[in-house]
Short mmCIF file of C-alpha atoms in Angstrom, two decimals:
data_model
loop_
_atom_site.label_atom_id
_atom_site.label_comp_id
_atom_site.label_asym_id
_atom_site.label_seq_id
_atom_site.Cartn_x
_atom_site.Cartn_y
_atom_site.Cartn_z
CA UNK Y 1 -12.52 6.95 -6.40
CA UNK Y 2 -9.68 9.02 -7.14
CA UNK Y 3 -7.43 8.22 -10.20
CA UNK Y 4 -3.67 8.17 -9.40
CA UNK Y 5 -1.03 8.19 -12.21
CA UNK Y 6 2.67 7.86 -11.80
CA UNK Y 7 5.48 8.64 -14.00
CA UNK Y 8 7.79 7.61 -15.41
CA UNK Y 9 6.89 3.87 -15.28
CA UNK Y 10 10.44 2.60 -15.24
CA UNK Y 11 13.65 4.41 -14.73
CA UNK Y 12 17.29 3.21 -14.66
CA UNK Y 13 20.01 5.39 -12.96
CA UNK Y 14 23.55 5.17 -12.51
CA UNK Y 15 24.72 5.16 -8.85
CA UNK Y 16 25.10 8.75 -7.61
CA UNK Y 17 22.38 10.28 -10.01
CA UNK Y 18 19.43 12.31 -8.90
CA UNK Y 19 15.64 11.70 -9.97
CA UNK Y 20 12.35 13.19 -9.65
CA UNK Y 21 9.15 10.80 -9.69
CA UNK Y 22 5.71 12.28 -10.04
CA UNK Y 23 2.35 11.48 -8.87
CA UNK Y 24 -0.73 13.17 -10.29
CA UNK Y 25 -4.15 12.71 -8.78
CA UNK Y 26 -7.57 13.46 -10.21
CA UNK Y 27 -9.20 15.15 -7.39
CA UNK Y 28 -8.70 16.99 -4.10
CA UNK Y 29 -7.01 14.79 -1.40
CA UNK Y 30 -6.85 14.48 2.42
CA UNK Y 31 -3.98 12.23 2.42
CA UNK Y 32 -1.13 11.53 0.23
CA UNK Y 33 1.64 8.99 1.01
CA UNK Y 34 4.87 7.59 -0.86
CA UNK Y 35 5.83 4.09 -0.27
CA UNK Y 36 8.78 2.13 -1.34
CA UNK Y 37 8.44 -1.53 -2.37
CA UNK Y 38 12.03 -3.22 -2.09
CA UNK Y 39 13.03 -6.20 -4.14
CA UNK Y 40 11.70 -8.53 -1.45
CA UNK Y 41 8.41 -7.34 -1.67
CA UNK Y 42 8.24 -5.21 1.54
CA UNK Y 43 6.25 -1.73 1.50
CA UNK Y 44 7.90 0.87 3.63
CA UNK Y 45 6.04 4.10 4.28
CA UNK Y 46 8.37 7.13 3.17
CA UNK Y 47 6.42 10.07 3.46
CA UNK Y 48 2.83 11.14 4.89
CA UNK Y 49 2.50 14.35 2.73
CA UNK Y 50 -0.86 15.80 1.74
CA UNK Y 51 0.72 19.44 1.14
CA UNK Y 52 3.92 21.04 1.44
CA UNK Y 53 7.59 19.87 1.35
CA UNK Y 54 9.47 17.13 3.72
CA UNK Y 55 12.77 15.76 3.91
CA UNK Y 56 14.22 12.69 5.26
CA UNK Y 57 17.94 12.12 4.35
CA UNK Y 58 18.53 11.93 0.64
CA UNK Y 59 14.67 11.60 -0.11
CA UNK Y 60 12.43 14.53 -0.16
CA UNK Y 61 8.74 14.99 -1.37
CA UNK Y 62 6.68 17.96 -2.05
CA UNK Y 63 2.92 18.01 -2.80
CA UNK Y 64 1.16 20.86 -4.48
CA UNK Y 65 -2.48 20.01 -3.55
CA UNK Y 66 -3.85 22.95 -5.56
CA UNK Y 67 -2.32 21.78 -8.87
CA UNK Y 68 -3.03 17.96 -7.85
CA UNK Y 69 0.50 16.58 -8.12
CA UNK Y 70 3.27 15.21 -5.74
CA UNK Y 71 6.86 14.75 -6.33
CA UNK Y 72 9.26 12.53 -4.99
CA UNK Y 73 13.06 13.37 -5.08
CA UNK Y 74 15.96 11.10 -4.70
CA UNK Y 75 19.35 12.40 -4.48
CA UNK Y 76 22.71 10.56 -4.91
CA UNK Y 77 21.10 7.35 -5.57
CA UNK Y 78 22.33 4.10 -4.34
CA UNK Y 79 21.64 0.62 -5.23
CA UNK Y 80 19.78 0.14 -2.16
CA UNK Y 81 17.22 2.65 -3.54
CA UNK Y 82 16.15 0.05 -6.16
CA UNK Y 83 12.53 -1.09 -6.05
CA UNK Y 84 9.16 0.22 -6.76
CA UNK Y 85 7.84 3.55 -5.59
CA UNK Y 86 3.98 4.02 -5.25
CA UNK Y 87 1.92 7.00 -4.06
CA UNK Y 88 -1.48 6.58 -2.61
CA UNK Y 89 -4.04 9.07 -1.99
CA UNK Y 90 -7.43 9.53 -0.27
CA UNK Y 91 -10.06 11.86 -1.46
CA UNK Y 92 -11.95 14.42 0.58
CA UNK Y 93 -14.57 11.88 1.32
CA UNK Y 94 -13.87 8.36 2.33
CA UNK Y 95 -11.22 6.47 3.90
CA UNK Y 96 -9.97 4.47 0.95
CA UNK Y 97 -6.37 4.82 -0.28
CA UNK Y 98 -6.13 4.63 -3.96
CA UNK Y 99 -2.69 3.57 -5.40
CA UNK Y 100 -0.83 4.27 -8.46
CA UNK Y 101 0.80 1.70 -10.55
CA UNK Y 102 4.29 2.61 -9.41
CA UNK Y 103 7.67 3.74 -10.67
CA UNK Y 104 10.11 0.88 -10.96
CA UNK Y 105 13.60 2.20 -10.10
CA UNK Y 106 16.89 0.32 -10.86
CA UNK Y 107 20.02 1.77 -9.80
CA UNK Y 108 23.26 0.30 -11.20
CA UNK Y 109 26.54 0.51 -9.77
CA UNK L 1 7.39 -3.75 18.30
CA UNK L 2 6.45 -6.33 15.66
CA UNK L 3 4.40 -3.99 13.84
CA UNK L 4 1.79 -5.75 11.38
CA UNK L 5 2.21 -9.70 11.19
CA UNK L 6 0.80 -11.70 8.39
CA UNK L 7 0.58 -15.60 8.19
CA UNK L 8 1.35 -17.63 6.22
CA UNK L 9 3.96 -16.19 4.00
CA UNK L 10 3.08 -18.41 1.06
CA UNK L 11 0.25 -20.80 0.21
CA UNK L 12 -1.03 -22.96 -2.82
CA UNK L 13 -4.53 -23.57 -2.84
CA UNK L 14 -6.64 -25.93 -5.31
CA UNK L 15 -9.53 -24.51 -7.05
CA UNK L 16 -12.67 -24.48 -4.73
CA UNK L 17 -10.78 -24.72 -1.54
CA UNK L 18 -11.13 -22.17 1.33
CA UNK L 19 -8.59 -20.47 3.46
CA UNK L 20 -8.10 -17.59 6.05
CA UNK L 21 -5.22 -15.19 5.92
CA UNK L 22 -4.18 -14.05 9.19
CA UNK L 23 -3.11 -10.44 10.14
CA UNK L 24 -2.44 -8.90 13.51
CA UNK L 25 -0.96 -5.50 14.58
CA UNK L 26 0.34 -4.62 18.16
CA UNK L 27 0.34 -0.85 17.59
CA UNK L 28 -3.21 -0.47 18.90
CA UNK L 29 -4.46 1.08 15.66
CA UNK L 30 -7.98 1.37 15.07
CA UNK L 31 -7.84 1.05 11.05
CA UNK L 32 -7.02 -1.79 9.28
CA UNK L 33 -6.97 -2.70 5.49
CA UNK L 34 -6.71 -5.60 3.20
CA UNK L 35 -5.10 -5.01 -0.40
CA UNK L 36 -4.26 -7.32 -3.21
CA UNK L 37 -1.31 -6.70 -5.46
CA UNK L 38 -1.26 -8.16 -8.99
CA UNK L 39 1.98 -8.38 -10.97
CA UNK L 40 2.96 -5.05 -12.37
CA UNK L 41 0.04 -3.28 -10.67
CA UNK L 42 -0.69 -1.00 -7.85
CA UNK L 43 -2.50 -2.21 -4.71
CA UNK L 44 -6.36 -2.59 -4.82
CA UNK L 45 -8.42 -2.47 -1.51
CA UNK L 46 -10.37 -5.44 -0.69
CA UNK L 47 -11.89 -4.56 2.71
CA UNK L 48 -11.04 -2.26 5.54
CA UNK L 49 -12.17 -1.73 9.22
CA UNK L 50 -12.41 1.30 11.34
CA UNK L 51 -12.42 -0.43 14.52
CA UNK L 52 -13.45 -3.64 16.24
CA UNK L 53 -16.78 -4.87 14.87
CA UNK L 54 -16.80 -2.55 11.97
CA UNK L 55 -15.91 -3.52 8.38
CA UNK L 56 -16.48 -1.99 5.12
CA UNK L 57 -15.90 -2.96 1.33
CA UNK L 58 -13.14 -1.63 -0.86
CA UNK L 59 -12.77 -1.75 -4.40
CA UNK L 60 -12.46 -5.49 -5.02
CA UNK L 61 -14.41 -7.33 -2.28
CA UNK L 62 -16.08 -10.11 -4.28
CA UNK L 63 -14.92 -13.60 -3.16
CA UNK L 64 -13.73 -12.47 0.21
CA UNK L 65 -14.91 -11.87 3.70
CA UNK L 66 -13.68 -10.32 6.83
CA UNK L 67 -14.40 -9.95 10.55
CA UNK L 68 -12.87 -7.66 13.27
CA UNK L 69 -13.65 -8.95 16.64
CA UNK L 70 -10.60 -7.31 18.26
CA UNK L 71 -8.54 -4.33 17.58
CA UNK L 72 -5.38 -6.20 16.95
CA UNK L 73 -6.56 -9.02 14.68
CA UNK L 74 -8.21 -8.67 11.15
CA UNK L 75 -8.50 -11.98 9.19
CA UNK L 76 -9.29 -12.25 5.64
CA UNK L 77 -11.32 -15.36 4.49
CA UNK L 78 -11.34 -16.84 0.87
CA UNK L 79 -14.30 -19.00 0.05
CA UNK L 80 -14.09 -21.15 -2.97
CA UNK L 81 -10.75 -19.92 -4.35
CA UNK L 82 -10.63 -19.20 -7.83
CA UNK L 83 -7.47 -18.65 -10.20
CA UNK L 84 -8.22 -15.04 -10.30
CA UNK L 85 -7.55 -14.83 -6.58
CA UNK L 86 -3.88 -15.66 -7.38
CA UNK L 87 -2.09 -12.41 -5.92
CA UNK L 88 0.03 -11.12 -3.27
CA UNK L 89 -2.10 -9.92 -0.21
CA UNK L 90 -0.91 -7.28 2.07
CA UNK L 91 -2.48 -6.18 5.49
CA UNK L 92 -2.05 -2.75 6.83
CA UNK L 93 -2.98 -0.69 9.72
CA UNK L 94 -3.07 3.08 10.57
CA UNK L 95 -3.64 5.17 13.72
CA UNK L 96 -6.30 7.35 12.00
CA UNK L 97 -8.32 7.01 8.87
CA UNK L 98 -7.18 7.81 5.31
CA UNK L 99 -9.69 10.58 5.39
CA UNK L 100 -8.75 12.24 8.63
CA UNK L 101 -7.43 15.64 8.80
CA UNK L 102 -4.74 14.57 11.14
CA UNK L 103 -3.68 11.60 8.90
CA UNK L 104 -1.16 9.09 10.09
CA UNK L 105 1.31 6.75 7.94
CA UNK L 106 -0.03 3.36 6.68
CA UNK L 107 2.01 0.40 8.06
CA UNK L 108 2.17 -2.67 5.86
CA UNK L 109 2.81 -6.42 6.77
CA UNK L 110 5.20 -8.49 4.69
CA UNK L 111 2.69 -9.92 2.50
CA UNK L 112 1.15 -13.54 1.61
CA UNK L 113 1.83 -14.79 -1.50
CA UNK L 114 -1.20 -16.85 -2.61
CA UNK L 115 -1.43 -19.15 -5.83
CA UNK L 116 -4.63 -20.85 -6.89
CA UNK L 117 -4.34 -23.83 -9.24
#
């Protein structure tokens, strides 16, 4: 299956700062999604983004499929942004999502 | 809409016991998935289903069984529980498959925390 690597593994930010999280994948993808796991363990879908750029409020994501990476941007971070951010990818063949090991974000007031 | 509902939220099993984790969705999604999440790790796919009556193995299927008799329900069965099955289990659903050209978001339940001692 596809190898999915995320960086950095951990990130600590002051409230109001901006950040960029990276997701590299080892092969062509049909499907790429970003998720936020909050401190209570709930997984929330942020973006479905196999290519291109999308924005949702203070969050935006860009996937450059030809170079096999995706970026998640968080602007003006808030304490509620804390948690773990996962990306998951599906290759050109098959239905399985392969998850990275996540970026753990802590936003301090 | 309730989305994806998992029960129970927590469970402690003794080694060798069996149990069924329940998952139901009310979004009429064809695709359903079971994942496990170990501490500090991403999610690993156990089994998935592309519709009622059809299931397939994921990355880590050993020790588990599934069935899909209806579109709404996708229970996960653990037979002969082992300490290695201590984990958080997530059920998810999507309208289309992960490999579809018209992909759709994965929706997750809130998880079941299972401890096997």
